[in-house]
Coordinates of C-alpha atoms in Angstrom, one line a residue:
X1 CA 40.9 -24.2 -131.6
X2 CA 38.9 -20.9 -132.9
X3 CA 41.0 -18.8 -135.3
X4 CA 40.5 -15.1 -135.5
X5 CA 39.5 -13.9 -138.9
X6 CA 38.8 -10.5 -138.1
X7 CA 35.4 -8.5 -137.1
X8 CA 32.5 -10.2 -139.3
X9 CA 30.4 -7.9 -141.7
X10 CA 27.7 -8.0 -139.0
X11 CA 29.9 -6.7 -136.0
X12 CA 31.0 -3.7 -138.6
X13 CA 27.9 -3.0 -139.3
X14 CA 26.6 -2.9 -135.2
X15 CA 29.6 -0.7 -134.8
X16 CA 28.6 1.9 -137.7
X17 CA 25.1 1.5 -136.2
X18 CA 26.2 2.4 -132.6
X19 CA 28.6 5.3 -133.4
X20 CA 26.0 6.8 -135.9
X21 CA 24.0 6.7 -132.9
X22 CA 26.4 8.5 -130.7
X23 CA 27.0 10.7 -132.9
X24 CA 23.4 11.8 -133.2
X25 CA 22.9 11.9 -129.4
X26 CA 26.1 14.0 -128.9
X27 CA 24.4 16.4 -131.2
X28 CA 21.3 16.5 -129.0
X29 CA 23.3 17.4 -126.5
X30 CA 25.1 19.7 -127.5
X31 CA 21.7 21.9 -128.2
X32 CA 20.1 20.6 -125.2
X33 CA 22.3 20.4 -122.4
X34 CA 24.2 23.2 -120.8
X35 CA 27.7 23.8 -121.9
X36 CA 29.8 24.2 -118.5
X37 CA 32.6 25.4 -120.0
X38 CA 31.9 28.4 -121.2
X39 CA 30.5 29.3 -117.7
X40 CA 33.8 28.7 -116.2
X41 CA 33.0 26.1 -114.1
X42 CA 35.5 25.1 -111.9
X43 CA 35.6 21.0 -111.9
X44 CA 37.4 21.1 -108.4
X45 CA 34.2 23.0 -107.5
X46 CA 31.6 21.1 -109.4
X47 CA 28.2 19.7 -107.4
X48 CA 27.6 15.8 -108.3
X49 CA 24.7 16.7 -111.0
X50 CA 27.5 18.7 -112.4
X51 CA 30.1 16.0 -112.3
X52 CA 27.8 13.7 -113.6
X53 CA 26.6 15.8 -117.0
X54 CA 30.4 16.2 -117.7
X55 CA 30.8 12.0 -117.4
X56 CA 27.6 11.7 -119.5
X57 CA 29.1 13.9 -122.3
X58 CA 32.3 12.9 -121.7
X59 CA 31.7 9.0 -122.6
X60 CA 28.5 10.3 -125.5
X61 CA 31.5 12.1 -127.1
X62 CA 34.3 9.3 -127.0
X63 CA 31.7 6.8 -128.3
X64 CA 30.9 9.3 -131.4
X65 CA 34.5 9.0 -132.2
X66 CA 35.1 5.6 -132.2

């Protein structure tokens, strides 16, 4: 039977690696891609490239948080 010991150096250090990474990308974004909020757009209204962008930032944000 395994035990679980906890996350090993190496799978904290991956972690820290891929949210500095985020992190970094959600700040491209942010200067790259149009912000649709502050043109009021309506989600109920949104074309599919639109709905897409807001999924992309959506899960680049949520992984810069973790």
């Amino acid at each position: 039977m395994k035990k679980n010991l906890g996350t090993s150096p190496l799978q904290t250090t991956n972690k820290i690696k891929n949210t500095n990474m985020f992190k970094i990308l959600a700040k491209i974004n942010k200067l790259v891609l149009p912000s649709l909020t502050k043109q009021r757009l309506d989600v109920t209204k949104a074309k599919n490239w639109q709905k897409a962008l807001i999924a992309y930032r959506y899960y680049v944000t949520v992984r810069a948080l973790d």
